[in-house]
Coordinates of C-alpha atoms and ligand atoms in Angstrom, one line a residue:
M162 CA 77.5 54.9 68.8
T163 CA 75.4 53.7 65.9
M164 CA 74.9 55.8 62.7
T165 CA 71.3 56.6 63.6
E166 CA 72.3 57.8 67.0
Q167 CA 74.9 60.0 65.4
N168 CA 72.3 61.5 63.1
N169 CA 69.9 62.3 65.9
T170 CA 69.5 65.8 67.1
I171 CA 69.9 66.0 70.9
C172 CA 68.9 68.6 73.4
A173 CA 69.4 69.2 77.1
I174 CA 69.4 71.9 79.7
S175 CA 73.1 72.7 80.1
T176 CA 72.9 75.0 83.1
P177 CA 72.5 73.5 86.6
S178 CA 69.0 72.3 87.5
G179 CA 66.8 74.7 89.4
V180 CA 65.9 78.3 89.2
G181 CA 68.5 80.8 87.9
G182 CA 68.8 84.1 86.2
I183 CA 69.3 82.5 82.8
A184 CA 69.2 78.9 81.6
V185 CA 70.9 77.6 78.5
I186 CA 69.3 74.8 76.5
R187 CA 71.7 73.3 74.0
V188 CA 70.6 71.6 70.8
S189 CA 73.1 69.7 68.7
G190 CA 72.9 67.6 65.5
H191 CA 72.1 67.6 61.9
D192 CA 68.7 69.2 62.3
A193 CA 69.5 71.4 65.3
I194 CA 69.0 74.7 63.4
A195 CA 65.9 73.5 61.6
I196 CA 64.3 72.2 64.8
A197 CA 65.1 75.4 66.8
D198 CA 63.7 77.4 63.9
T199 CA 60.3 75.7 64.0
L200 CA 59.8 77.1 67.5
W201 CA 61.5 80.5 66.8
Q202 CA 59.6 83.7 66.4
G203 CA 62.0 86.3 64.9
K204 CA 64.4 86.5 62.0
S205 CA 64.8 83.0 60.6
L206 CA 67.6 81.0 62.1
L207 CA 67.9 78.9 58.9
E208 CA 69.9 81.7 57.2
A209 CA 71.9 82.6 60.3
A210 CA 75.7 82.6 59.9
S211 CA 77.8 80.6 62.2
H212 CA 78.8 82.1 65.6
T213 CA 76.0 84.7 65.5
V214 CA 73.6 85.7 68.3
H215 CA 69.9 86.4 67.7
Y216 CA 67.1 87.8 69.7
G217 CA 63.5 86.5 69.4
S218 CA 61.0 84.4 71.2
I219 CA 60.5 80.7 71.6
A220 CA 57.0 79.3 71.3
D221 CA 55.5 75.8 71.6
R222 CA 54.2 74.0 68.6
E223 CA 50.8 75.6 69.0
G224 CA 52.4 79.0 68.8
N225 CA 52.1 79.9 72.5
I226 CA 55.0 82.1 73.5
I227 CA 57.2 80.4 76.2
D228 CA 59.7 83.1 76.7
D229 CA 61.9 85.8 75.1
C230 CA 65.0 84.1 74.0
V231 CA 68.6 84.6 72.8
A232 CA 69.7 82.0 70.3
T233 CA 73.4 81.4 69.4
V234 CA 74.0 79.5 66.2
F235 CA 77.2 77.5 65.6
R236 CA 77.5 75.7 62.3
G237 CA 79.5 72.4 62.2
P238 CA 82.3 71.6 62.2
R239 CA 83.1 74.8 64.0
S240 CA 81.2 74.0 67.2
F241 CA 81.8 72.1 70.4
T242 CA 80.4 68.9 69.1
G243 CA 81.5 69.4 65.5
E244 CA 77.8 69.4 64.5
D245 CA 75.3 72.2 64.1
V246 CA 74.5 73.6 67.5
V247 CA 72.0 76.1 68.8
E248 CA 72.2 77.4 72.3
L249 CA 68.9 78.9 73.6
S250 CA 69.3 81.3 76.5
V251 CA 65.9 81.7 78.3
H252 CA 64.9 83.0 81.7
G253 CA 65.9 80.5 84.3
S254 CA 62.5 79.5 85.6
V255 CA 62.0 75.8 86.0
Y256 CA 58.8 76.0 84.0
V257 CA 60.3 77.9 81.1
Q258 CA 63.3 75.4 81.0
K259 CA 61.0 72.4 80.9
E260 CA 58.6 73.9 78.4
T261 CA 61.4 74.8 76.0
V262 CA 62.8 71.3 76.2
N263 CA 59.3 69.8 75.7
A264 CA 58.8 72.0 72.6
L265 CA 62.2 70.9 71.2
L266 CA 61.2 67.2 71.8
S267 CA 57.9 67.6 70.1
A268 CA 59.8 69.3 67.2
G269 CA 61.9 66.2 66.7
A270 CA 64.9 66.4 69.0
R271 CA 65.6 63.8 71.7
L272 CA 67.0 64.2 75.2
A273 CA 70.7 63.9 75.4
E274 CA 72.3 61.2 77.5
R275 CA 74.9 62.0 80.1
G276 CA 78.0 63.4 78.5
E277 CA 76.6 62.9 75.0
F278 CA 77.6 66.4 73.8
T279 CA 81.2 65.7 74.8
R280 CA 81.0 62.2 73.4
R281 CA 80.0 63.6 70.0
A282 CA 82.9 66.1 70.2
F283 CA 85.2 63.1 70.7
A284 CA 83.5 61.1 67.9
S285 CA 83.9 64.0 65.5
G286 CA 87.6 64.3 66.3
K287 CA 87.2 67.7 68.1
M288 CA 89.1 66.3 71.1
D289 CA 90.7 63.1 72.2
L290 CA 89.5 61.1 75.1
A291 CA 92.0 62.5 77.6
Q292 CA 90.9 66.0 76.7
A293 CA 87.2 65.0 77.1
E294 CA 88.0 63.7 80.5
G295 CA 89.7 67.0 81.2
V296 CA 86.4 68.7 80.5
A297 CA 84.7 66.6 83.2
D298 CA 87.5 67.3 85.6
L299 CA 87.3 71.0 84.9
I300 CA 83.6 71.0 85.7
A301 CA 84.3 69.1 88.9
S302 CA 87.4 71.1 90.0
R303 CA 87.1 72.7 93.4
S304 CA 90.5 74.4 93.8
R305 CA 92.8 76.5 91.7
A306 CA 95.4 73.7 91.5
A307 CA 92.9 71.1 90.4
H308 CA 91.5 73.6 87.9
D309 CA 94.9 74.4 86.5
I310 CA 95.6 70.7 85.9
A311 CA 92.2 70.1 84.3
V312 CA 92.6 73.1 82.0
R313 CA 96.0 71.8 80.8
Q314 CA 94.5 68.4 80.2
M315 CA 91.5 69.8 78.3
R316 CA 93.8 71.9 76.1
G317 CA 95.8 68.8 75.3
G318 CA 99.0 69.1 77.2
F319 CA 98.8 65.5 78.4
S320 CA 97.6 64.3 75.0
K321 CA 100.6 66.0 73.3
R322 CA 103.0 64.3 75.6
L323 CA 101.3 61.0 75.0
S324 CA 101.4 61.4 71.3
M325 CA 105.2 62.1 71.5
L326 CA 105.6 58.9 73.5
H327 CA 103.5 57.1 70.9
D328 CA 105.6 58.4 68.1
S329 CA 108.9 57.4 69.6
L330 CA 107.4 53.9 70.2
L331 CA 106.4 53.7 66.6
E332 CA 109.8 54.7 65.6
L333 CA 111.3 52.0 67.8
A334 CA 108.9 49.5 66.2
S335 CA 109.8 50.5 62.7
L336 CA 113.6 50.4 63.4
L337 CA 113.0 46.9 64.7
E338 CA 111.1 46.0 61.5
L339 CA 114.0 47.4 59.4
E340 CA 116.3 45.2 61.3
L341 CA 114.1 42.2 60.6
D342 CA 113.9 43.0 56.9
F343 CA 117.6 43.4 56.4
S344 CA 119.2 41.1 58.9
E345 CA 120.0 38.5 56.3
E346 CA 121.9 41.0 54.3
D347 CA 124.0 41.8 57.3
V348 CA 123.2 45.5 57.3
E349 CA 123.0 47.1 60.6
F350 CA 120.5 49.8 60.4
A351 CA 119.7 50.6 64.0
S352 CA 122.3 49.8 66.6
R353 CA 120.7 47.8 69.4
R354 CA 122.4 50.1 71.8
K355 CA 120.5 53.0 70.4
L356 CA 117.2 51.2 70.6
Y357 CA 117.9 50.2 74.1
E358 CA 118.6 53.7 75.2
Q359 CA 115.4 55.0 73.6
A360 CA 113.3 52.3 75.3
V361 CA 114.8 53.1 78.7
E362 CA 114.1 56.8 78.2
L363 CA 110.5 55.9 77.3
R364 CA 110.1 53.7 80.3
D365 CA 111.4 56.4 82.6
E366 CA 109.0 58.9 81.2
I367 CA 106.0 56.6 81.5
Q368 CA 107.1 55.7 85.0
R369 CA 107.3 59.4 85.9
L370 CA 103.8 60.0 84.6
A371 CA 102.5 57.1 86.5
T372 CA 104.1 58.2 89.7
S373 CA 102.7 61.7 89.3
F374 CA 99.2 60.2 89.8
D375 CA 99.8 60.0 93.6
S376 CA 100.0 63.8 93.9
G377 CA 97.7 64.4 90.9
N378 CA 94.9 62.4 92.5
A379 CA 95.5 64.1 95.9
I380 CA 95.3 67.5 94.3
K381 CA 92.1 66.6 92.5
E382 CA 90.3 64.8 95.4
G383 CA 91.8 66.8 98.2
I384 CA 95.2 66.2 99.8
P385 CA 94.7 63.6 102.6
V386 CA 95.9 65.0 106.0
A387 CA 95.6 62.7 109.0
I388 CA 95.4 64.3 112.4
I389 CA 97.0 61.8 114.8
G390 CA 98.2 61.4 118.3
P391 CA 97.4 60.2 121.8
T392 CA 93.9 60.8 123.3
N393 CA 92.8 64.2 124.6
V394 CA 95.6 66.2 123.0
G395 CA 93.1 68.3 121.0
K396 CA 93.0 66.5 117.6
S397 CA 89.3 67.1 117.1
S398 CA 89.6 70.7 118.3
L399 CA 92.3 71.1 115.7
L400 CA 90.1 69.7 112.9
N401 CA 87.4 72.1 113.9
A402 CA 89.8 75.0 113.9
L403 CA 91.2 74.0 110.5
V404 CA 87.8 73.6 108.8
G405 CA 86.2 76.5 110.6
D406 CA 83.2 74.4 111.8
D407 CA 82.2 72.3 114.8
R408 CA 82.7 69.2 112.7
A409 CA 83.8 66.8 115.4
I410 CA 82.8 66.3 119.1
V411 CA 85.3 67.7 121.5
S412 CA 85.4 66.7 125.2
D413 CA 87.9 66.3 128.0
I414 CA 87.1 62.6 128.2
H415 CA 89.9 60.5 126.8
G416 CA 88.8 58.4 123.8
T417 CA 86.0 60.8 122.6
T418 CA 86.6 60.2 118.9
R419 CA 85.8 56.7 117.9
D420 CA 85.6 56.8 114.2
L421 CA 87.4 58.6 111.4
I422 CA 85.9 62.0 110.7
E423 CA 86.6 63.7 107.4
D424 CA 86.1 67.1 106.0
T425 CA 87.5 68.9 103.0
V426 CA 88.4 72.5 102.9
N427 CA 90.2 74.8 100.5
I428 CA 93.3 76.5 101.8
G429 CA 95.0 78.8 99.3
D430 CA 95.1 77.0 95.9
F431 CA 94.5 73.5 97.3
T432 CA 91.8 71.3 98.6
F433 CA 92.7 69.4 101.7
R434 CA 90.9 66.4 103.1
F435 CA 91.4 66.4 106.9
I436 CA 90.9 63.2 108.7
D437 CA 90.4 63.3 112.5
T438 CA 91.3 60.0 114.1
A439 CA 90.7 58.2 117.4
G440 CA 93.4 58.9 119.9
I441 CA 95.8 56.1 120.1
R442 CA 96.2 54.4 123.5
D443 CA 95.9 50.9 125.1
T444 CA 92.3 50.2 125.7
S445 CA 90.1 47.3 126.7
D446 CA 87.1 48.9 125.0
T447 CA 86.3 46.8 121.9
V448 CA 84.7 49.7 120.0
E449 CA 87.5 52.1 120.8
Q450 CA 90.1 49.5 119.7
L451 CA 88.3 49.2 116.3
G452 CA 88.6 53.0 116.0
I453 CA 92.3 52.9 116.9
D454 CA 92.9 50.2 114.2
R455 CA 91.2 52.6 111.7
S456 CA 93.5 55.4 112.9
R457 CA 96.5 53.4 112.1
R458 CA 95.2 52.6 108.7
A459 CA 94.4 56.2 108.0
I460 CA 98.0 57.1 108.8
G461 CA 99.1 54.8 105.9
R462 CA 96.8 56.6 103.4
A463 CA 97.7 60.2 104.3
A464 CA 100.1 62.4 102.3
I465 CA 100.6 64.6 105.3
L466 CA 100.5 63.7 109.0
L467 CA 99.7 66.2 111.7
Q468 CA 101.1 64.6 114.9
V469 CA 99.5 66.5 117.7
I470 CA 101.3 66.9 121.1
D471 CA 99.7 68.4 124.2
A472 CA 101.8 71.2 125.6
V473 CA 100.2 70.7 129.0
N474 CA 100.9 67.0 129.2
P475 CA 103.4 66.1 126.4
R476 CA 103.3 62.5 125.2
T477 CA 103.9 61.0 121.8
I478 CA 102.9 57.6 120.5
E479 CA 104.8 55.1 118.5
Y480 CA 103.7 55.0 114.9
A481 CA 107.0 55.1 113.2
D482 CA 106.2 51.7 111.7
N483 CA 103.2 53.2 109.9
I484 CA 105.0 56.2 108.4
A485 CA 106.5 55.9 104.9
G486 CA 109.4 58.0 103.7
S487 CA 107.2 59.9 101.1
Q488 CA 104.8 61.2 103.8
H489 CA 105.3 64.6 105.3
L490 CA 105.2 64.8 109.1
I491 CA 104.3 68.0 110.9
T492 CA 104.5 68.1 114.7
V493 CA 101.8 70.3 116.1
I494 CA 102.2 71.4 119.7
N495 CA 98.7 72.3 120.9
K496 CA 97.3 74.1 123.9
T497 CA 100.0 76.7 123.9
D498 CA 97.5 79.0 125.5
A499 CA 97.7 76.9 128.6
A500 CA 101.3 75.9 128.9
S501 CA 104.7 76.7 127.4
S502 CA 105.8 74.5 124.5
D503 CA 109.3 73.8 126.1
K504 CA 108.5 70.4 127.6
A505 CA 106.8 69.3 124.4
K506 CA 109.7 70.4 122.2
A507 CA 112.1 68.4 124.4
I508 CA 110.4 65.2 123.5
V509 CA 110.3 65.7 119.7
G510 CA 113.1 65.1 117.2
Q511 CA 115.2 68.1 116.2
T512 CA 114.6 67.7 112.5
E513 CA 110.8 67.7 112.6
T514 CA 108.7 70.6 111.3
I515 CA 107.1 72.0 114.5
V516 CA 104.2 74.4 114.5
E517 CA 102.9 75.7 117.8
V518 CA 99.1 76.4 118.0
S519 CA 96.2 76.8 120.2
A520 CA 93.1 75.1 118.8
R521 CA 91.2 77.0 121.4
T522 CA 92.3 80.6 120.6
H523 CA 93.2 79.8 117.0
D524 CA 96.7 81.2 117.7
G525 CA 99.1 79.7 115.1
I526 CA 96.4 78.1 113.0
E527 CA 97.2 80.5 110.1
R528 CA 100.9 79.4 110.3
L529 CA 99.8 75.8 110.2
R530 CA 97.7 76.5 107.1
D531 CA 100.8 78.2 105.5
T532 CA 102.9 75.1 106.3
L533 CA 100.3 72.9 104.7
T534 CA 100.1 74.9 101.5
G535 CA 103.9 75.0 101.3
I536 CA 103.9 71.2 101.3
A537 CA 101.2 71.1 98.8
R538 CA 103.2 73.3 96.5
T539 CA 106.2 71.0 96.7
L540 CA 103.9 68.0 95.9
L541 CA 102.8 69.8 92.8
A542 CA 106.2 71.0 91.8
G543 CA 107.9 67.7 92.4
S544 CA 105.6 66.0 89.9
G545 CA 106.8 67.7 86.7
D546 CA 104.8 69.7 84.2
I547 CA 102.4 67.0 83.3
I548 CA 100.4 65.4 86.1
V549 CA 98.2 62.4 85.8
T550 CA 94.9 62.9 87.8
N551 CA 92.7 60.3 86.1
A552 CA 92.6 56.7 87.5
R553 CA 92.0 55.3 84.0
H554 CA 95.1 57.0 82.6
Y555 CA 97.1 55.8 85.6
Q556 CA 96.0 52.2 85.0
A557 CA 96.9 52.3 81.3
L558 CA 100.3 53.8 82.1
T559 CA 100.9 51.1 84.7
A560 CA 99.8 48.4 82.3
A561 CA 102.2 49.7 79.7
L562 CA 105.2 49.2 82.0
P563 CA 105.6 45.4 82.1
P564 CA 105.6 44.9 78.3
L565 CA 108.0 47.9 78.0
N566 CA 110.3 46.3 80.5
R567 CA 110.1 43.1 78.5
V568 CA 111.2 45.1 75.4
I569 CA 114.2 46.4 77.4
D570 CA 115.0 42.9 78.7
G571 CA 114.7 41.5 75.1
L572 CA 117.0 44.2 73.8
T573 CA 119.5 43.4 76.5
A574 CA 119.3 39.7 75.9
N575 CA 119.6 40.3 72.1
L576 CA 116.3 38.5 71.4
S577 CA 115.1 38.6 67.8
G578 CA 113.1 41.6 66.7
D579 CA 109.8 39.9 66.2
F580 CA 109.6 38.9 69.9
I581 CA 110.3 42.4 70.9
A582 CA 107.9 43.9 68.4
Q583 CA 105.0 42.0 70.0
D584 CA 105.6 43.6 73.4
L585 CA 106.0 47.0 71.7
R586 CA 102.6 46.6 70.2
E587 CA 101.2 45.9 73.6
V588 CA 102.7 49.1 75.0
L589 CA 101.3 51.0 72.1
H590 CA 97.8 49.6 72.8
H591 CA 97.9 50.8 76.4
L592 CA 99.0 54.3 75.5
G593 CA 96.5 54.5 72.7
S594 CA 93.7 53.6 75.1
I595 CA 94.3 56.9 77.0
T596 CA 93.7 59.2 74.1
G597 CA 91.1 57.0 72.6
S598 CA 92.9 55.8 69.5
V599 CA 92.1 52.3 70.7
T600 CA 88.9 52.0 72.7
T601 CA 85.8 49.9 73.0
Q602 CA 82.2 51.2 73.2
E603 CA 82.1 49.9 76.7
I604 CA 84.9 52.1 77.8
L605 CA 83.4 55.1 76.1
T606 CA 80.1 54.5 77.8
S607 CA 81.6 54.2 81.2
I608 CA 83.6 57.4 80.7
F609 CA 80.8 59.6 79.4
T610 CA 78.1 58.4 81.7
R611 CA 80.1 60.0 84.5
F612 CA 79.4 63.4 82.9
C613 CA 76.3 65.4 83.7
I614 CA 73.4 65.8 81.4
G615 CA 73.9 68.7 79.1
K616 CA 77.6 68.4 78.9
Ligands
LIG903 N1 93.5 75.0 126.8 C1 93.3 74.3 125.7 N2 92.5 73.2 125.7 C2 92.3 72.6 124.5 C3 92.9 73.0 123.3 N3 92.5 72.2 122.3 C4 91.7 71.3 122.9 N4 91.6 71.5 124.2 C5 90.8 70.7 125.2 O1 91.3 69.4 125.2 C6 90.3 68.5 125.4 C7 90.4 67.4 124.4 O2 90.1 67.9 123.1 P1 89.7 67.0 121.9 O3 89.7 67.9 120.7 O4 88.4 66.3 122.1 O5 90.9 66.0 121.9 P2 91.2 64.7 121.0 O6 92.6 64.7 120.7 O7 90.3 64.8 119.8 O8 90.7 63.6 122.0 P3 90.3 62.1 121.6 O9 89.2 62.2 120.6 O10 89.8 61.5 122.9 O11 91.5 61.3 121.1 C8 89.0 69.2 125.4 O12 88.6 69.5 126.7 C9 89.4 70.5 124.7 O13 88.6 71.6 125.1 C10 93.7 74.2 123.3 O14 94.3 74.7 122.3 N5 93.9 74.8 124.5
LIG904 MG1 88.9 63.5 119.1

């Protein structure tokens, strides 16, 4: 951001586009209060104290009243952006919103870019980058679990953890420097053993954070659940029952579903992304075979697998090769309205989680939903108190691991401190890129353009 940009006063509609009861137009920058005041009819805003609310009217430059208005004044640095901010609450007609913005533009403000308010908050040190990204996640969150994680991130939980990691790295680095300075005098300041232990502890912590991304990402984007099994067992019927909609075509013809069909739905505190797949069987149909290949790939990407077995005609398919140890497998015996589940139970393993349902009558669907949320809770609980949900953070953490491993190897091999210090600096760089203590304009732009206008 250049200096002139920083000094510009920006404005934007901060409420969703369209008609609403009330719309909020936000103005931020050096001249925010003065610009709003030129359009203001009521007690002057120029004298208004910070964090006060005023009732008046907003008029265009020719003095034509646009609307009655409530103005909230925040004086920097005690505002979201750290600058002077005025929030104008007007009636939510599209015309009023547009006219208010036009009046502000003609009075000297300019339209904000995407995420520019939050970017200014970052630039003025009101929040670090990870917290700013938490704001974006909070706006986007669709479930209670995703919301909880975003709130923690916005309030700086993750940032605090990172700065603790950062501090212990700095300490490591300085101990190494000490060692360098005094090595000739034969003074042993920091025992290598101690340094080594500290580095390993750091590595484990960074590793744990990086690993938490798997569940963090699933919780944010929807936990992927693949519905798999032979043809005609009722997979598509089960999808429809779970999402409460006729999402997929159901028929008694084997091989009805050809392509992956996805739908997300909230159950309890979590968002789930259900993926209905083509039934797996030997086929000479080229298109069906392509669909089956997709089914197998979908199995690999799911966190939870619903293996559906038909109670009337119990068969299973071989996909053991595709299932990883970290994936949860639930065996769903379907069509229990038409046949007893005994035959189906006889062909499934004893240890498996079995839920009996009827996709037709919805019997047992509630139990299945409970089983799913139970697994989701263990996903969340198993990831520790800080969960990484942001792909950029995950990449930075992952990038910090190889140099940190080199530090550990170097300490083990008793390499000289200056070699090790170089790798340590690289680790620091990657961690710093998460909170924004080291960033480029390019990275900032790519982060903030993902925000909406007005945020
Ligand atoms: N009686 C009974 N029939 C069901 C139930 N669920 C599905 N069916 C019937 O089973 C047939 C197959 O259902 P689908 O949902 O299309 O099965 P699918 O597993 O998606 O089949 P493919 O897409 O071909 O792999 C349809 O005729 C459904 O009406 C159930 O719970 N009870
Ligand atoms: Mg189907």
